[in-house]
mmCIF file of C-alpha atoms in Angstrom:
data_model
loop_
_atom_site.group_PDB
_atom_site.id
_atom_site.type_symbol
_atom_site.label_atom_id
_atom_site.label_comp_id
_atom_site.label_asym_id
_atom_site.label_seq_id
_atom_site.Cartn_x
_atom_site.Cartn_y
_atom_site.Cartn_z
ATOM 1 C CA MET A 1 6.567 -3.896 13.676
ATOM 2 C CA THR A 2 7.410 -0.506 12.832
ATOM 3 C CA ALA A 3 9.687 2.206 14.065
ATOM 4 C CA GLU A 4 7.593 4.955 15.117
ATOM 5 C CA THR A 5 8.257 8.973 15.127
ATOM 6 C CA GLU A 6 5.943 10.586 17.765
ATOM 7 C CA ASP A 7 3.857 12.113 15.012
ATOM 8 C CA SER A 8 3.175 8.552 13.171
ATOM 9 C CA LEU A 9 -0.091 8.229 12.653
ATOM 10 C CA TRP A 10 1.037 4.630 14.425
ATOM 11 C CA ARG A 11 0.398 6.652 17.391
ATOM 12 C CA TRP A 12 -3.032 8.247 16.212
ATOM 13 C CA PRO A 13 -6.243 6.646 17.661
ATOM 14 C CA LEU A 14 -7.942 5.369 14.816
ATOM 15 C CA ALA A 15 -11.199 7.406 15.812
ATOM 16 C CA THR A 16 -8.614 10.330 15.608
ATOM 17 C CA PHE A 17 -7.349 8.619 11.511
ATOM 18 C CA ARG A 18 -11.102 8.041 10.561
ATOM 19 C CA ASP A 19 -11.347 11.512 11.346
ATOM 20 C CA THR A 20 -8.425 13.000 9.855
ATOM 21 C CA LEU A 21 -9.201 10.814 6.951
ATOM 22 C CA ALA A 22 -13.320 12.289 6.893
ATOM 23 C CA SER A 23 -12.358 16.252 7.014
ATOM 24 C CA ASP A 24 -10.548 18.904 4.621
ATOM 25 C CA SER A 25 -6.861 17.976 6.156
ATOM 26 C CA PRO A 26 -5.029 16.988 2.047
ATOM 27 C CA THR A 27 -3.024 13.782 4.914
ATOM 28 C CA PRO A 28 -3.370 12.134 4.980
ATOM 29 C CA GLY A 29 -5.095 11.005 2.361
ATOM 30 C CA GLY A 30 -6.286 8.489 -0.473
ATOM 31 C CA GLY A 31 -2.425 6.487 -0.438
ATOM 32 C CA SER A 32 -2.304 6.508 3.057
ATOM 33 C CA ALA A 33 -6.105 5.291 3.952
ATOM 34 C CA ALA A 34 -5.392 2.617 1.229
ATOM 35 C CA MET A 35 -2.163 1.304 2.914
ATOM 36 C CA VAL A 36 -3.692 1.348 6.043
ATOM 37 C CA SER A 37 -6.680 -1.000 5.484
ATOM 38 C CA ALA A 38 -3.593 -2.884 3.486
ATOM 39 C CA THR A 39 -1.832 -4.235 7.037
ATOM 40 C CA LEU A 40 -5.239 -4.475 8.288
ATOM 41 C CA GLY A 41 -6.084 -6.957 5.613
ATOM 42 C CA LEU A 42 -2.171 -8.319 6.230
ATOM 43 C CA GLY A 43 -3.315 -8.380 9.468
ATOM 44 C CA LEU A 44 -5.649 -10.873 8.972
ATOM 45 C CA VAL A 45 -3.943 -13.158 7.101
ATOM 46 C CA VAL A 46 -1.171 -13.769 9.779
ATOM 47 C CA MET A 47 -3.981 -14.003 13.055
ATOM 48 C CA ALA A 48 -5.657 -17.136 10.290
ATOM 49 C CA LEU A 49 -1.746 -18.255 10.658
ATOM 50 C CA ARG A 50 -0.802 -17.477 13.482
ATOM 51 C CA ILE A 51 -3.776 -19.329 15.095
ATOM 52 C CA THR A 52 -2.991 -21.681 12.677
ATOM 53 C CA ALA A 53 0.691 -22.564 13.036
ATOM 54 C CA ASN A 54 -0.842 -22.499 17.142
ATOM 55 C CA LYS A 55 -3.131 -25.431 16.543
ATOM 56 C CA THR A 56 0.122 -27.348 14.383
ATOM 57 C CA ALA A 57 2.612 -30.258 15.719
ATOM 58 C CA ASP A 58 5.498 -28.649 13.584
ATOM 59 C CA ARG A 59 5.100 -24.449 12.867
ATOM 60 C CA SER A 60 8.292 -24.468 11.561
ATOM 61 C CA PHE A 61 7.223 -23.615 8.131
ATOM 62 C CA LEU A 62 3.842 -21.757 9.413
ATOM 63 C CA ASP A 63 5.949 -18.913 11.231
ATOM 64 C CA THR A 64 7.524 -17.680 8.567
ATOM 65 C CA LEU A 65 5.099 -16.757 6.685
ATOM 66 C CA ILE A 66 3.934 -14.912 10.233
ATOM 67 C CA LEU A 67 7.895 -13.884 9.750
ATOM 68 C CA SER A 68 7.299 -12.889 6.418
ATOM 69 C CA GLY A 69 3.285 -10.875 6.835
ATOM 70 C CA GLU A 70 5.527 -8.840 9.836
ATOM 71 C CA ARG A 71 7.776 -7.823 8.063
ATOM 72 C CA LEU A 72 4.967 -7.165 4.971
ATOM 73 C CA ILE A 73 2.771 -4.733 7.067
ATOM 74 C CA ALA A 74 5.887 -2.408 8.796
ATOM 75 C CA GLU A 75 6.837 -1.644 4.989
ATOM 76 C CA LEU A 76 2.947 -1.005 3.883
ATOM 77 C CA SER A 77 3.041 0.095 7.680
ATOM 78 C CA ALA A 78 5.720 2.747 6.216
ATOM 79 C CA HIS A 79 4.037 3.081 2.715
ATOM 80 C CA ALA A 80 1.110 4.867 4.351
ATOM 81 C CA GLU A 81 3.628 7.538 6.763
ATOM 82 C CA ALA A 82 5.573 7.288 3.075
ATOM 83 C CA ASP A 83 2.250 9.142 0.997
ATOM 84 C CA MET A 84 1.550 11.868 3.704
ATOM 85 C CA ALA A 85 5.546 13.265 3.080
ATOM 86 C CA VAL A 86 5.719 12.798 -0.236
ATOM 87 C CA PHE A 87 2.639 14.760 -0.928
ATOM 88 C CA ASP A 88 3.688 17.193 1.768
ATOM 89 C CA ALA A 89 7.392 18.046 -0.576
ATOM 90 C CA TYR A 90 4.208 18.733 -3.092
ATOM 91 C CA MET A 91 2.588 21.042 -1.443
ATOM 92 C CA ALA A 92 6.058 22.662 -0.297
ATOM 93 C CA ALA A 93 7.386 22.935 -3.912
ATOM 94 C CA LEU A 94 4.677 24.478 -4.898
ATOM 95 C CA LYS A 95 4.806 27.398 -2.344
ATOM 96 C CA LEU A 96 8.584 27.958 -3.466
ATOM 97 C CA PRO A 97 8.925 31.208 -5.191
ATOM 98 C CA LYS A 98 8.907 32.212 -9.393
ATOM 99 C CA ALA A 99 9.958 35.995 -9.680
ATOM 100 C CA THR A 100 13.333 35.462 -10.605
ATOM 101 C CA GLU A 101 14.290 32.574 -14.241
ATOM 102 C CA ASP A 102 16.149 30.952 -11.663
ATOM 103 C CA GLU A 103 13.483 31.631 -9.162
ATOM 104 C CA LYS A 104 10.757 29.445 -11.628
ATOM 105 C CA ALA A 105 13.829 27.126 -12.943
ATOM 106 C CA ALA A 106 14.174 25.496 -9.887
ATOM 107 C CA ARG A 107 9.823 25.647 -8.741
ATOM 108 C CA ARG A 108 9.820 23.530 -11.560
ATOM 109 C CA ASP A 109 12.662 21.103 -10.667
ATOM 110 C CA ALA A 110 10.891 20.208 -7.195
ATOM 111 C CA LEU A 111 8.278 19.721 -8.389
ATOM 112 C CA ARG A 112 9.598 17.282 -10.947
ATOM 113 C CA GLN A 113 10.734 15.842 -8.732
ATOM 114 C CA ALA A 114 7.888 16.070 -5.630
ATOM 115 C CA THR A 115 5.731 14.194 -8.736
ATOM 116 C CA ILE A 116 8.421 10.913 -9.553
ATOM 117 C CA ALA A 117 8.029 10.519 -5.795
ATOM 118 C CA ALA A 118 4.182 10.726 -5.291
ATOM 119 C CA THR A 119 4.236 8.542 -8.460
ATOM 120 C CA GLU A 120 6.537 5.837 -7.174
ATOM 121 C CA VAL A 121 5.574 5.664 -3.515
ATOM 122 C CA PRO A 122 2.295 4.057 -4.196
ATOM 123 C CA LEU A 123 3.161 1.232 -7.604
ATOM 124 C CA ASN A 124 6.040 0.906 -4.422
ATOM 125 C CA ALA A 125 3.214 0.550 -1.081
ATOM 126 C CA ALA A 126 0.865 -1.624 -4.534
ATOM 127 C CA GLN A 127 3.914 -3.971 -4.955
ATOM 128 C CA THR A 128 4.445 -4.652 -1.005
ATOM 129 C CA ALA A 129 0.350 -5.750 -0.690
ATOM 130 C CA LEU A 130 0.421 -7.721 -4.284
ATOM 131 C CA GLU A 131 2.822 -9.803 -2.109
ATOM 132 C CA GLY A 132 0.903 -9.430 0.988
ATOM 133 C CA LEU A 133 -1.571 -11.477 -2.049
ATOM 134 C CA ASP A 134 1.079 -14.267 -2.785
ATOM 135 C CA LEU A 135 1.191 -14.961 1.401
ATOM 136 C CA ALA A 136 -2.413 -14.702 1.590
ATOM 137 C CA SER A 137 -2.688 -16.973 -1.553
ATOM 138 C CA GLN A 138 -0.520 -19.992 0.712
ATOM 139 C CA ALA A 139 -3.115 -19.103 3.821
ATOM 140 C CA ALA A 140 -5.931 -19.565 1.885
ATOM 141 C CA THR A 141 -4.531 -23.782 1.472
ATOM 142 C CA LEU A 142 -3.155 -23.584 5.135
ATOM 143 C CA ALA A 143 -5.362 -21.563 7.640
ATOM 144 C CA ALA A 144 -7.550 -23.532 9.469
ATOM 145 C CA THR A 145 -11.275 -23.868 7.912
ATOM 146 C CA GLN A 146 -13.071 -22.415 11.113
ATOM 147 C CA ILE A 147 -10.568 -19.485 10.350
ATOM 148 C CA VAL A 148 -10.206 -18.835 6.292
ATOM 149 C CA SER A 149 -12.606 -16.770 5.933
ATOM 150 C CA ASP A 150 -10.394 -14.326 7.051
ATOM 151 C CA VAL A 151 -7.703 -15.268 5.256
ATOM 152 C CA GLY A 152 -10.149 -14.507 2.129
ATOM 153 C CA ALA A 153 -11.431 -10.978 4.186
ATOM 154 C CA GLY A 154 -8.154 -10.022 4.309
ATOM 155 C CA ALA A 155 -7.645 -10.885 1.022
ATOM 156 C CA ALA A 156 -10.151 -9.021 -0.684
ATOM 157 C CA THR A 157 -8.735 -5.927 0.932
ATOM 158 C CA LEU A 158 -5.378 -6.162 -0.138
ATOM 159 C CA HIS A 159 -7.272 -6.162 -3.040
ATOM 160 C CA GLY A 160 -8.953 -2.728 -2.893
ATOM 161 C CA ALA A 161 -5.745 -1.620 -0.920
ATOM 162 C CA VAL A 162 -4.255 -1.766 -4.529
ATOM 163 C CA GLU A 163 -6.563 -0.371 -6.814
ATOM 164 C CA ALA A 164 -6.947 2.390 -4.292
ATOM 165 C CA VAL A 165 -3.481 3.219 -3.730
ATOM 166 C CA LEU A 166 -3.146 2.775 -7.722
ATOM 167 C CA TYR A 167 -5.394 6.048 -8.151
ATOM 168 C CA ALA A 168 -2.537 8.503 -6.199
ATOM 169 C CA VAL A 169 -1.009 7.365 -9.621
ATOM 170 C CA ASP A 170 -3.467 7.483 -12.012
ATOM 171 C CA VAL A 171 -3.533 11.740 -10.709
ATOM 172 C CA ASN A 172 0.185 11.902 -11.625
ATOM 173 C CA LEU A 173 0.519 10.322 -14.545
ATOM 174 C CA ARG A 174 -1.370 13.805 -15.392
ATOM 175 C CA GLY A 175 1.753 15.853 -15.002
ATOM 176 C CA PHE A 176 4.616 14.627 -16.971
ATOM 177 C CA ASP A 177 6.245 15.849 -19.198
ATOM 178 C CA ASP A 178 8.138 13.194 -20.117
ATOM 179 C CA ALA A 179 6.046 11.078 -22.548
ATOM 180 C CA ALA A 180 8.200 8.043 -21.696
ATOM 181 C CA ARG A 181 8.803 7.846 -18.424
ATOM 182 C CA ARG A 182 4.697 8.364 -18.371
ATOM 183 C CA GLN A 183 4.694 5.321 -20.526
ATOM 184 C CA ILE A 184 7.071 3.372 -17.592
ATOM 185 C CA TYR A 185 4.917 3.796 -14.910
ATOM 186 C CA ALA A 186 1.574 3.634 -16.562
ATOM 187 C CA ASP A 187 2.671 -0.017 -17.911
ATOM 188 C CA SER A 188 3.686 -0.771 -14.405
ATOM 189 C CA ARG A 189 0.155 0.409 -12.681
ATOM 190 C CA ASP A 190 -1.291 -2.038 -15.669
ATOM 191 C CA ARG A 191 0.484 -4.281 -14.392
ATOM 192 C CA LEU A 192 0.190 -4.547 -10.970
ATOM 193 C CA LEU A 193 -3.818 -3.855 -11.548
ATOM 194 C CA ALA A 194 -4.084 -7.150 -13.807
ATOM 195 C CA VAL A 195 -1.625 -9.159 -11.195
ATOM 196 C CA ALA A 196 -3.773 -7.952 -8.094
ATOM 197 C CA GLY A 197 -7.346 -9.410 -9.847
ATOM 198 C CA GLN A 198 -6.091 -12.218 -10.742
ATOM 199 C CA ARG A 199 -4.085 -13.280 -7.479
ATOM 200 C CA ALA A 200 -7.399 -11.799 -5.553
ATOM 201 C CA ASP A 201 -9.185 -14.186 -7.897
ATOM 202 C CA GLY A 202 -8.118 -17.203 -7.300
ATOM 203 C CA ILE A 203 -7.409 -17.429 -3.924
ATOM 204 C CA ALA A 204 -11.242 -16.462 -3.835
ATOM 205 C CA ARG A 205 -12.322 -19.220 -5.373
ATOM 206 C CA LEU A 206 -10.014 -21.591 -3.013
ATOM 207 C CA VAL A 207 -11.848 -19.848 0.107
ATOM 208 C CA ARG A 208 -15.093 -20.776 -1.349
ATOM 209 C CA ASP A 209 -14.545 -24.006 -2.261
ATOM 210 C CA ARG A 210 -12.798 -24.607 1.214
ATOM 211 C CA LEU A 211 -15.914 -23.120 2.873
ATOM 212 C CA ARG A 212 -18.762 -24.912 1.017
#
């Protein structure tokens, strides 16, 4: 579903990813962990759609939703690796020399650009996870009753991933001197959190109603 380089985290064994998260290595961190969990949550939704499609005579619409889910999983996977990359870029900027005024200016600019990237990546990741919740909302209605609980679990995981990845925005907002830019990012963060919560609550109600 996603292009993988030799050093891609998607080539790691699951136990390696888990143990690296628990180590003192700064990457992968919260953003990457959130997006990995988002791919798992969306994977549950796609699984439910596949199982339902296999039992449906006319599966064309379900196949369209499955393709959309595969695309979103690929995007979420890319966001996980982008989060690691932007953090590495920020750490590299911190290590730039600052002996002269020119070096100090170059370092400040590199840190500013790295902070912008480290803020926009989790915002973009949260937006993709939000699209995953849209798909889950459709799946909650369409999925066979015996598998709709997995849609609920997937949606709950996606919602948690949105909340988790946006903590990276919170921590980076403190590094902005530009108040206007900081407010734009904060507003985007607040909107994503609110919409994700509303959609997740709606899916949870629908799934529970279907399971009664």
